[in-house]
Coordinates of C-alpha atoms and ligand atoms in Angstrom, one line a residue:
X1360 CA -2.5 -21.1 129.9
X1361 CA -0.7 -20.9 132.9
X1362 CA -1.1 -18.1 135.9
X1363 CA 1.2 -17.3 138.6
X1364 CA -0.4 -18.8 141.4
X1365 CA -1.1 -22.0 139.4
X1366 CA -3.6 -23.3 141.7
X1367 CA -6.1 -20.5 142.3
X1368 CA -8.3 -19.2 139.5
X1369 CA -7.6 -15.8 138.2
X1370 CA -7.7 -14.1 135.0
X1371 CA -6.8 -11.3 133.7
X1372 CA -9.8 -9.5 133.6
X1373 CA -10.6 -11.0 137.3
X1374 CA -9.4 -7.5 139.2
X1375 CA -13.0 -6.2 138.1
X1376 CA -14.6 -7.9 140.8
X1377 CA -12.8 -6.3 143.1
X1378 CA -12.5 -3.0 144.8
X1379 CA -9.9 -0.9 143.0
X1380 CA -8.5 2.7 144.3
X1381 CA -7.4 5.5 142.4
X1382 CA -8.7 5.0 139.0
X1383 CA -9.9 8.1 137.0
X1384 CA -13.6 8.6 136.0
X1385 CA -13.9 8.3 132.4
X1386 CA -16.1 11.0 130.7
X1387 CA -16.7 8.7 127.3
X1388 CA -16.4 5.2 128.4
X1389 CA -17.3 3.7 125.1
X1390 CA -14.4 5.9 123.8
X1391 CA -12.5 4.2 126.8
X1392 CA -13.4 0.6 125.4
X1393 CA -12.2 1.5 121.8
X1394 CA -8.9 2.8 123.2
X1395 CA -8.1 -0.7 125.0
X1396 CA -9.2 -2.4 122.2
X1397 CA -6.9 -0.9 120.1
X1398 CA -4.2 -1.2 122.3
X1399 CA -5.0 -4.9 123.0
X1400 CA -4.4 -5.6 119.8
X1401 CA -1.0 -3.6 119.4
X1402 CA 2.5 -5.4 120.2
X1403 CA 4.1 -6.4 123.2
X1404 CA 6.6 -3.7 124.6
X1405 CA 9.2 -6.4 125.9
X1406 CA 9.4 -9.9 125.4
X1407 CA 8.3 -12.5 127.9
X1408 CA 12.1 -13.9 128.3
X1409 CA 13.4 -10.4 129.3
X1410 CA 11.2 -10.4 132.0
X1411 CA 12.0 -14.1 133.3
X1412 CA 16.0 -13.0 133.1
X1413 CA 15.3 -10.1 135.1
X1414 CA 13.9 -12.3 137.8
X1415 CA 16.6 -14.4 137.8
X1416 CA 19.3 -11.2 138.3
X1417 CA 16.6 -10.1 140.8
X1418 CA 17.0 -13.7 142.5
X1419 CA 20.5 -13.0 142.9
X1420 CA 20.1 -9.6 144.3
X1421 CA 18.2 -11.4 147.0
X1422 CA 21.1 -13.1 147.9
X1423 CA 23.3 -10.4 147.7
X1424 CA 25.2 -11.3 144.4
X1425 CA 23.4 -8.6 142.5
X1426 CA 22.8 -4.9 143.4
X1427 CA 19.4 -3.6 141.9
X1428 CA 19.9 0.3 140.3
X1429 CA 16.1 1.2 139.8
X1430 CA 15.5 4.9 138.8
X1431 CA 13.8 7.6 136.7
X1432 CA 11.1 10.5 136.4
X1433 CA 8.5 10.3 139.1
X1434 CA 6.4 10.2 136.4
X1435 CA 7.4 10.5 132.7
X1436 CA 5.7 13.5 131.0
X1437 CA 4.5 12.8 127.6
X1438 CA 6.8 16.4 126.8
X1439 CA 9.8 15.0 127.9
X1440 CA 9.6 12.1 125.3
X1441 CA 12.7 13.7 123.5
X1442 CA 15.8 12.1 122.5
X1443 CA 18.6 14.2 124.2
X1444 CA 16.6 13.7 127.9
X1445 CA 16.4 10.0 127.3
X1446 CA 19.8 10.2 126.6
X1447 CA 21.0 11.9 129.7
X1448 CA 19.0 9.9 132.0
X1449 CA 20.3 6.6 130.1
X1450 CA 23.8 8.2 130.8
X1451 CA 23.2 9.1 134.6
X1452 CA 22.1 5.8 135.3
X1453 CA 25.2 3.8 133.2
X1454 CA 27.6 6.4 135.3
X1455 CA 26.3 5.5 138.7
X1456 CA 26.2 1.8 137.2
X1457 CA 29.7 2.1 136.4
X1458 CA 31.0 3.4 139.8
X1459 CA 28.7 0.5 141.7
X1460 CA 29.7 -2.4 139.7
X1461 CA 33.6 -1.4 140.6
X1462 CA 32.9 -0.4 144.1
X1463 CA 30.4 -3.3 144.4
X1464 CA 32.4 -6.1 142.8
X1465 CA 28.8 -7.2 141.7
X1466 CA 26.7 -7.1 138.6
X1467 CA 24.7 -3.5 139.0
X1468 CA 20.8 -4.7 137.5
X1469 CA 19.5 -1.7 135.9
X1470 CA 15.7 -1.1 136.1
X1471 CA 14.3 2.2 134.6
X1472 CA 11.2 3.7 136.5
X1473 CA 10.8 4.2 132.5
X1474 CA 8.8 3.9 129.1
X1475 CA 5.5 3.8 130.7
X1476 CA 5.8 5.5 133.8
X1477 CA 2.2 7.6 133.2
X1478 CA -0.1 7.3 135.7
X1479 CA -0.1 8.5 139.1
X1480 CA -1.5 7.9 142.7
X1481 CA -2.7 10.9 144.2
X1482 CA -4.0 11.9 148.1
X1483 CA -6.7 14.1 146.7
X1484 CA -9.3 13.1 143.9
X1485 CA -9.4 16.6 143.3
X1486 CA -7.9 19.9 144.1
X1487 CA -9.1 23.4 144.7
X1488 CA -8.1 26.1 142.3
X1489 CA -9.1 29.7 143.5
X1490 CA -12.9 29.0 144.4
X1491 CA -13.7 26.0 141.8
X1492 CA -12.7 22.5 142.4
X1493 CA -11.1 20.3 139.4
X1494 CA -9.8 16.9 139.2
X1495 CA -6.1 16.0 140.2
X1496 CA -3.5 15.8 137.9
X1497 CA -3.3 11.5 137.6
X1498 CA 0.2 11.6 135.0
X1499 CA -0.1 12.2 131.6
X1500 CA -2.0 9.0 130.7
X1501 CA -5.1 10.0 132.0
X1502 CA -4.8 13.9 131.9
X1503 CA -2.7 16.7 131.9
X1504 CA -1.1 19.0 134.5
X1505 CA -2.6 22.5 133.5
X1506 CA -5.0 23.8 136.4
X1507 CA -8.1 23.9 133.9
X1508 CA -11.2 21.7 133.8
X1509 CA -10.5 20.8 130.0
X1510 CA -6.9 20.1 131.0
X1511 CA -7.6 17.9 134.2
X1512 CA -10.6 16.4 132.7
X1513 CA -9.5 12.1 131.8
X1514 CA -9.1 11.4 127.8
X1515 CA -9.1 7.4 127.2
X1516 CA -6.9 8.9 124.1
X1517 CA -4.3 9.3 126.6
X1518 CA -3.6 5.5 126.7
X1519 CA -2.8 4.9 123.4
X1520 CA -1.1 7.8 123.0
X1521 CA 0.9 6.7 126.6
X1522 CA 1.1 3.2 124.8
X1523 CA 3.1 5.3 121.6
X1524 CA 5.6 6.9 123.7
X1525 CA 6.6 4.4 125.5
X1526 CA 7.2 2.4 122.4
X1527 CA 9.5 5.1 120.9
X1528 CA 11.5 5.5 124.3
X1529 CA 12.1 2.0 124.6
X1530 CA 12.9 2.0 121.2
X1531 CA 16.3 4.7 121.6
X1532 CA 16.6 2.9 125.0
X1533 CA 17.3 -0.1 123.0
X1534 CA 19.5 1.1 120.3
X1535 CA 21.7 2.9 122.9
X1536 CA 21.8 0.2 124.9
X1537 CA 22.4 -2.5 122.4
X1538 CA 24.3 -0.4 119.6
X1539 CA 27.4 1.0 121.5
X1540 CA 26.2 4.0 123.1
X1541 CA 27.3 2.1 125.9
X1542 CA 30.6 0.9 125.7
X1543 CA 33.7 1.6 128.0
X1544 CA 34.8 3.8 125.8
X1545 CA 32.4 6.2 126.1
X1546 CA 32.6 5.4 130.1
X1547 CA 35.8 6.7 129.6
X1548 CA 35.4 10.4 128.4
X1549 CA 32.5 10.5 130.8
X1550 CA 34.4 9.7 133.8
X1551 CA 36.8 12.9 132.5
X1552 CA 33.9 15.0 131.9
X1553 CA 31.2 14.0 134.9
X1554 CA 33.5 13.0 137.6
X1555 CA 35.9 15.9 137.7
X1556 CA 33.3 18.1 138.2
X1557 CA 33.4 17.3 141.7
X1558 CA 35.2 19.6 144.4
X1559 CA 38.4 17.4 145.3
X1560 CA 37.3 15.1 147.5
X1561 CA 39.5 12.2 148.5
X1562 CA 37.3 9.4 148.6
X1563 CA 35.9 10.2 145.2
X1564 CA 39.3 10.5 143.3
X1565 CA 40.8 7.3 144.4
X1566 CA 37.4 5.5 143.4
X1567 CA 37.7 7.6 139.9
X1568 CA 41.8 6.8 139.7
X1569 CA 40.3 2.9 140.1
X1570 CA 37.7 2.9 137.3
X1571 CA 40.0 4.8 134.9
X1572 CA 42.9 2.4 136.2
X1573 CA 40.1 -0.4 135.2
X1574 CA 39.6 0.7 132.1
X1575 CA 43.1 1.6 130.9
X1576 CA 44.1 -1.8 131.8
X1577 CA 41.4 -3.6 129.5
X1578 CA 43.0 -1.6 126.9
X1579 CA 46.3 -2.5 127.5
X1580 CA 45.9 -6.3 127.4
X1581 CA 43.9 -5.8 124.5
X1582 CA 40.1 -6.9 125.7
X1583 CA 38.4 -6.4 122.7
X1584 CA 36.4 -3.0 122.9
X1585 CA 34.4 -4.5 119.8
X1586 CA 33.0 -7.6 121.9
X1587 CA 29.2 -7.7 123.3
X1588 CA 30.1 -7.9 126.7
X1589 CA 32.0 -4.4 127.0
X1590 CA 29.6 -2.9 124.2
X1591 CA 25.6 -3.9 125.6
X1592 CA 24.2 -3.1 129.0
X1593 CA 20.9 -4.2 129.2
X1594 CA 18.1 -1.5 131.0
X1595 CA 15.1 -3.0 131.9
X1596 CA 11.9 -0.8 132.2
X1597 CA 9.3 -0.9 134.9
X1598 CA 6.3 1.6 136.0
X1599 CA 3.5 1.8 138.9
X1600 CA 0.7 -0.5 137.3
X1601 CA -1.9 1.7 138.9
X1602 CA -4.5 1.7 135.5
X1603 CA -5.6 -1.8 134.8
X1604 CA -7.2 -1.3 132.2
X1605 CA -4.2 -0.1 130.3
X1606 CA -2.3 -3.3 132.0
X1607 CA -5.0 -5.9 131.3
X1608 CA -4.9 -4.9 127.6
X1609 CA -1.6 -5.3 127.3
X1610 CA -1.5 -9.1 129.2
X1611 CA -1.0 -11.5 126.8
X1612 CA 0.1 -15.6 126.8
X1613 CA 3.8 -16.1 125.9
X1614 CA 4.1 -18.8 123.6
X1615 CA 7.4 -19.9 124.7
X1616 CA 6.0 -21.3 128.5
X1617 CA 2.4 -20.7 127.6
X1618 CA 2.5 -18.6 131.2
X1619 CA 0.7 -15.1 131.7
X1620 CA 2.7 -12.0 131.3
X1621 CA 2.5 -8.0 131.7
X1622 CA 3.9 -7.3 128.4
X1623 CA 3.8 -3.2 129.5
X1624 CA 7.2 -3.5 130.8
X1625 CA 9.2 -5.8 132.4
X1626 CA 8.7 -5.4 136.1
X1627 CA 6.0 -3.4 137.8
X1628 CA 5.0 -2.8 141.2
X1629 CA 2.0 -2.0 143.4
X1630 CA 2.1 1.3 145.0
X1631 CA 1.8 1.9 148.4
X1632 CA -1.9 3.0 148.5
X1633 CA -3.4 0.2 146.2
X1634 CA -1.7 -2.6 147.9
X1635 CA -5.1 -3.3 150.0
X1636 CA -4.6 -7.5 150.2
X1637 CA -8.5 -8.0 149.1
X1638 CA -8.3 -5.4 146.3
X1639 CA -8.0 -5.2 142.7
X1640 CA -3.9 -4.1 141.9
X1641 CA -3.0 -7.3 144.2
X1642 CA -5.4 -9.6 142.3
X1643 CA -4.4 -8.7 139.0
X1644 CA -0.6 -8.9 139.8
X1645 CA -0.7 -12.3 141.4
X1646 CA -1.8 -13.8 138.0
X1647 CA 1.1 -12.2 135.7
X1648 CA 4.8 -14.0 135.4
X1649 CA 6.7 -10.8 135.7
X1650 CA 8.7 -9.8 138.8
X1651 CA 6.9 -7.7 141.2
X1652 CA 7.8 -5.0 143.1
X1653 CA 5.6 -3.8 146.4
X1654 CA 5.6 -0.5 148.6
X1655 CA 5.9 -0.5 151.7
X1656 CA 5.6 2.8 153.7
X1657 CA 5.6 3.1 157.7
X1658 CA 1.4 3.2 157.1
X1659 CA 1.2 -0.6 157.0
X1660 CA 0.3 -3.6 159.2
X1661 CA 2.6 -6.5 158.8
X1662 CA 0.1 -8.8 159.0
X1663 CA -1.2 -7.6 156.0
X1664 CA 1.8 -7.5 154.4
X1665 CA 2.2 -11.2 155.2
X1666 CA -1.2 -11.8 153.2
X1667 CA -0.1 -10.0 150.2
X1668 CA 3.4 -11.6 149.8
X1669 CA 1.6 -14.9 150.3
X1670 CA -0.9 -14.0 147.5
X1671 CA 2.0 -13.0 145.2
X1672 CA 4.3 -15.4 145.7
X1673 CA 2.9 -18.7 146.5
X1674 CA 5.4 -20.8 145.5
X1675 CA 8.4 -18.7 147.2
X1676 CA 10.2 -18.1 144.2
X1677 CA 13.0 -15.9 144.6
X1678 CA 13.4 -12.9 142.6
X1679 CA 9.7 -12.7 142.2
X1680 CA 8.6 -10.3 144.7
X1681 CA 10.7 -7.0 146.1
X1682 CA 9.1 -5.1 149.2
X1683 CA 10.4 -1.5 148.5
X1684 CA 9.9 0.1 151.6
X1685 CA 9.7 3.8 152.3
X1686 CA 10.0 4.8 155.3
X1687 CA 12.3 7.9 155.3
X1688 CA 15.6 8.4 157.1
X1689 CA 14.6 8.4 160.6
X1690 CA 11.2 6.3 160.1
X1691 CA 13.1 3.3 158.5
X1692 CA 14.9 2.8 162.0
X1693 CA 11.6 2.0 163.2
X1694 CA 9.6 0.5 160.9
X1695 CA 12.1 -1.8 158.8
X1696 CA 13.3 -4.2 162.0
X1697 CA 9.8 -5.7 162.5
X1698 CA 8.9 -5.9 158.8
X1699 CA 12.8 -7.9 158.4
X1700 CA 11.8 -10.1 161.2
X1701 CA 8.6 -11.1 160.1
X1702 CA 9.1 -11.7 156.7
X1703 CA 11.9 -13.9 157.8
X1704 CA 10.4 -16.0 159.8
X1705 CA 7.8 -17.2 157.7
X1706 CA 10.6 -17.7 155.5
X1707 CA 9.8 -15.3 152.6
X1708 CA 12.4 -15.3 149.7
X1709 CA 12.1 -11.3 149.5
X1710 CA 14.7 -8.7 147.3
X1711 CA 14.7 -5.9 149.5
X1712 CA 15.0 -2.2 148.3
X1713 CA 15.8 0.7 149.6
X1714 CA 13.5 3.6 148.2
X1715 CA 15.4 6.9 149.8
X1716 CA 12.6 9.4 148.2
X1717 CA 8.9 8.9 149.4
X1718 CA 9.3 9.0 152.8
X1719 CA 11.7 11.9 152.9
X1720 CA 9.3 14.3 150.6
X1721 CA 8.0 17.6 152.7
X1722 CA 6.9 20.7 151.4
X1723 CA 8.6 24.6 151.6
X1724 CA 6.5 27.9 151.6
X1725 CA 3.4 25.1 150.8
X1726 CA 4.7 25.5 147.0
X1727 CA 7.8 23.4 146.1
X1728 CA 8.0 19.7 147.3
X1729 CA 11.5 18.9 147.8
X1730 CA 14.0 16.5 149.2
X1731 CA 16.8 16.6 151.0
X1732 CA 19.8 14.2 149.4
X1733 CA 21.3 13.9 152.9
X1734 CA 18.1 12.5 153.9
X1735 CA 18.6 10.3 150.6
X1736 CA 22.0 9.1 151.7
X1737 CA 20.6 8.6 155.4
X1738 CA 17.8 6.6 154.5
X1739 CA 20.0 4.1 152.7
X1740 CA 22.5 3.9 155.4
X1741 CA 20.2 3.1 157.8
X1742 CA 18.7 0.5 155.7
X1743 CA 21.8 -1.0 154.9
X1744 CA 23.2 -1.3 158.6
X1745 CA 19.3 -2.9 159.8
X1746 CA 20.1 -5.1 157.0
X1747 CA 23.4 -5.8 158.6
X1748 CA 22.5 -6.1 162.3
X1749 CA 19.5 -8.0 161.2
X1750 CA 21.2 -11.0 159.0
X1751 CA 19.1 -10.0 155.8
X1752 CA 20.4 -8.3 152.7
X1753 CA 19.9 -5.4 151.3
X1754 CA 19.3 -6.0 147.1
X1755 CA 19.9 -2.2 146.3
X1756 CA 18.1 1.2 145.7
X1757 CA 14.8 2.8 144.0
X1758 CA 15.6 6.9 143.3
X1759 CA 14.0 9.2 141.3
X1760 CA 16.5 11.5 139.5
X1761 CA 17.0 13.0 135.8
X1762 CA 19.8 13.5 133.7
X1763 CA 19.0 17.1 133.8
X1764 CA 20.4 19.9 135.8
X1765 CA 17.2 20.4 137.8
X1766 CA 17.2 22.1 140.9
X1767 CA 14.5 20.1 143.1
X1768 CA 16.5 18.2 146.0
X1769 CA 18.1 20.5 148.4
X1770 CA 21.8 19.6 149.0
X1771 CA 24.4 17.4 147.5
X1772 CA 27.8 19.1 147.1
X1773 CA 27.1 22.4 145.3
X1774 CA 24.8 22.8 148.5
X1775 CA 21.5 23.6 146.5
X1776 CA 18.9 25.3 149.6
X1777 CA 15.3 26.2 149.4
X1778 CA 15.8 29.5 147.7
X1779 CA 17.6 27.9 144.9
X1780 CA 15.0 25.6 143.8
X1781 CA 13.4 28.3 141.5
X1782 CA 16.2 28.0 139.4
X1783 CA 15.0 25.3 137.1
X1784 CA 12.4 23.0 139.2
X1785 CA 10.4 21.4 136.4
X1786 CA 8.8 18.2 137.8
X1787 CA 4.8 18.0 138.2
X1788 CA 5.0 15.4 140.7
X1789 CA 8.0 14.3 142.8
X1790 CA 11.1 16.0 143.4
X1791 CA 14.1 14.1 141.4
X1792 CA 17.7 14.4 141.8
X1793 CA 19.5 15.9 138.9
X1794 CA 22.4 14.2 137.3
X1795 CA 25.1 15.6 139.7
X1796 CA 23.4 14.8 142.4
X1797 CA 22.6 11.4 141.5
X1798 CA 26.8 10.3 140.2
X1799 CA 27.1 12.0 143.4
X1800 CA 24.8 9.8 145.2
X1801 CA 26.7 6.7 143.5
X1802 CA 29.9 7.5 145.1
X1803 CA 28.3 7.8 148.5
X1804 CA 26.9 4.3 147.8
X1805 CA 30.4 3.3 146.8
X1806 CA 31.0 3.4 150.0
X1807 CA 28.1 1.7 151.9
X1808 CA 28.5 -0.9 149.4
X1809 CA 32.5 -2.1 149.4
X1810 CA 32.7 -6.0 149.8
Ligands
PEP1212 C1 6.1 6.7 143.3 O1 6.9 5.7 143.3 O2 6.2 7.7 142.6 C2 5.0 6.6 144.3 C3 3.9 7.3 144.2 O3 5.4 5.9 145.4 P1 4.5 5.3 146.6 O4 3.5 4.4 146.0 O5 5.6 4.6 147.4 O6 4.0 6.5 147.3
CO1213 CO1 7.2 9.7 143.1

């Protein structure tokens, strides 16, 4: 039985002996216990070798040979587990795949923020409703969003119940993915339907005349439409492992390697208020084999950053560990430069992405969060020219959207603005882009991104 850090003990129950943040307070705790046992005893959701070829595509985003799409909810609501949403938001993401790979020249590495995306950090234990005070809302699997104290109060239920929907996502995930859904073909009608949506704008149409020129040629030498290759994408899932609980009882030996792996999906990351170097989410991720993503927001010290990339990649192993940063549009002028240059002098092999959303979150009328997508589309520029000036590379992007028509981002080219966001804003936690915003977004990349 083999950890990560092959030299230091750890186990997967070894986090308990350290400090841990944001965890909810279990009414029933022996309820708790028989939750996790059950789900300890349930099946993997992804196999050990997905995982391991993730980190090798991630490995080759590090050197710039790959371009990392990661995406989704904010959080998953256990309501939106529903066929025709997964759908859309599998679509979303293979469009904007589609328009990246071409303008890219690069394999496009799809990561869902997806199947098991439940549990939420939040700046307040609890919030104040009227004159009584009731826990936060923590995602849907620890409570639920209604502002009552039966609604807000943690069910260990939730888990297993967390642990069922993500099976039955992943399940359509993979019989879309695998059975045809997404094919060329289909790329084809959506590029008529999606893309001339748009108001004519030059530098869209001659990327869309060059997809459809793509495509039209396959055709016409005959590439089989039939074969694998032009028939299966692969999306791999990933989520915040904030509850350890849930994570531990899903951590199991692969018999292949005989190494440890997160079986809960295939890459998770450490958000950017548990990533305290001595506390509990960095212990129990150093042990697992699965890549690792970290935030990084401009509230760090680099020092300690430094300590925690050390602890979860000992061995340097590329692909392993990606520092999303967050810094926002203006903020990542000044907070990504140092960060580069540290990190590259000790020599760290890092995959670097860009999340555009955290940092560029503020509130309207103390109501609505929003975003703004030109502070998206700045927030990646920027981080692609440090990149650039700096001698690093940028590995890609983290974004939340939907394949929805929601109205919670201001902006993008039907120039949504504050007033508008009434119009369908349906997210409990983070504002997302909705699909046109986000094929949008894709062809603004298009352009940051040409070899
Ligand atoms: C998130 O990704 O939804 C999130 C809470 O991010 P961060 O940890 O960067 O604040
Ligand atoms: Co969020």
């Amino acid at each position: 039985m083999m950890n990560a850090n092959k030299n230091s003990k750890w186990s997967k129950t070894s986090w308990r002996n350290f400090p841990i943040q944001q965890q909810p307070v279990w009414p029933d705790t022996a309820l708790r216990d028989k939750v996790l046992k059950k789900i300890a005893r349930l099946p993997s959701l992804v196999f050990a070798g997905e995982s391991r070829s993730l980190k090798e595509l991630l490995a080759e985003a590090s050197e710039g040979k790959a371009f990392v799409l990661q995406a989704g909810d904010c959080a998953e609501d256990f309501n939106r587990c529903h066929g025709p949403l997964i759908h859309n938001l599998l679509k979303v993401i293979l469009q904007m795949s589609i328009i990246l790979t071409y303008a890219g020249e690069k394999k496009v590495v799809k990561i869902g923020r997806i199947a098991g995306q439940y549990a939420k950090p939040r700046s307040s234990p609890t919030e104040s409703i009227g004159d009584r005070v009731i826990p936060s809302y923590r995602g849907d699997m620890v409570n639920s969003p209604e502002p009552t104290l039966r609604a807000r109060t943690p069910d260990p239920q939730r888990m297993l119940e967390g642990y069922f929907r993500a099976t039955a996502t992943l399940n359509l995930v993979r019989a879309f993915t695998n059975g045809g859904y997404a094919a060329l073909d289909y790329a084809h009608s959506w590029s008529e339907a999606s893309f001339n949506a748009f108001p004519k704008n030059p530098k869209y149409e001659e990327l869309v005349k060059g997809i459809k020129k793509a495509i039209n040629f396959m055709d016409a030498i005959g590439i089989d439409s039939d074969s694998p290759q032009l028939n299966q994408v692969t999306l791999y899932t990933s989520h915040e492992a904030l509850l350890l609980e849930y994570e531990e009882a899903l951590t199991r030996i692969d018999t292949t390697t005989g190494y440890w792996y997160d079986t809960s999906a295939n890459m998770l990351w450490i958000g950017d208020r548990t990533r305290q170097p001595d506390g509990a989410h960095v212990e129990f991720l150093r042990g697992v084999c699965n890549p690792i993503g970290l935030k990084v927001g401009p509230d760090h010290k680099i020092d300690e950053i430094k300590r925690i990339v050390e602890k979860l990649n000992p061995d340097n192993e590329p692909g392993r560990l990606s520092l999303i940063t967050r810094f926002g549009a203006e903020k990542v002028n000044i907070f990504l430069p140092p960060l580069l240059r540290a990190m590259k002098s000790e020599g760290f092999k890092i995959v670097w992405i860009c999340d555009a959303m955290h940092g560029n979150t503020y509130t309207i009328r103390n109501e609505q969060k929003t975003r703004k997508y030109n502070d998206i589309v700045k927030e990646i520029t920027n981080f692609w020219q440090i990149h650039q000036a700096e001698g690093t590379t940028a590995g890609g992007v983290h974004l939340e959207l939907t394949g929805e028509n929601v109205t919670e981002c201001i902006g993008g080219h039907r120039q949504l603005l504050d007033k508008d966001l009434n119009l369908n804003y349906q997210t409990h936690c983070d504002p997302r882009l909705n699909a046109e915003q986000s094929v949008e977004l894709a062809f603004e990349l298009a352009g940051i991104l040409k070899p």
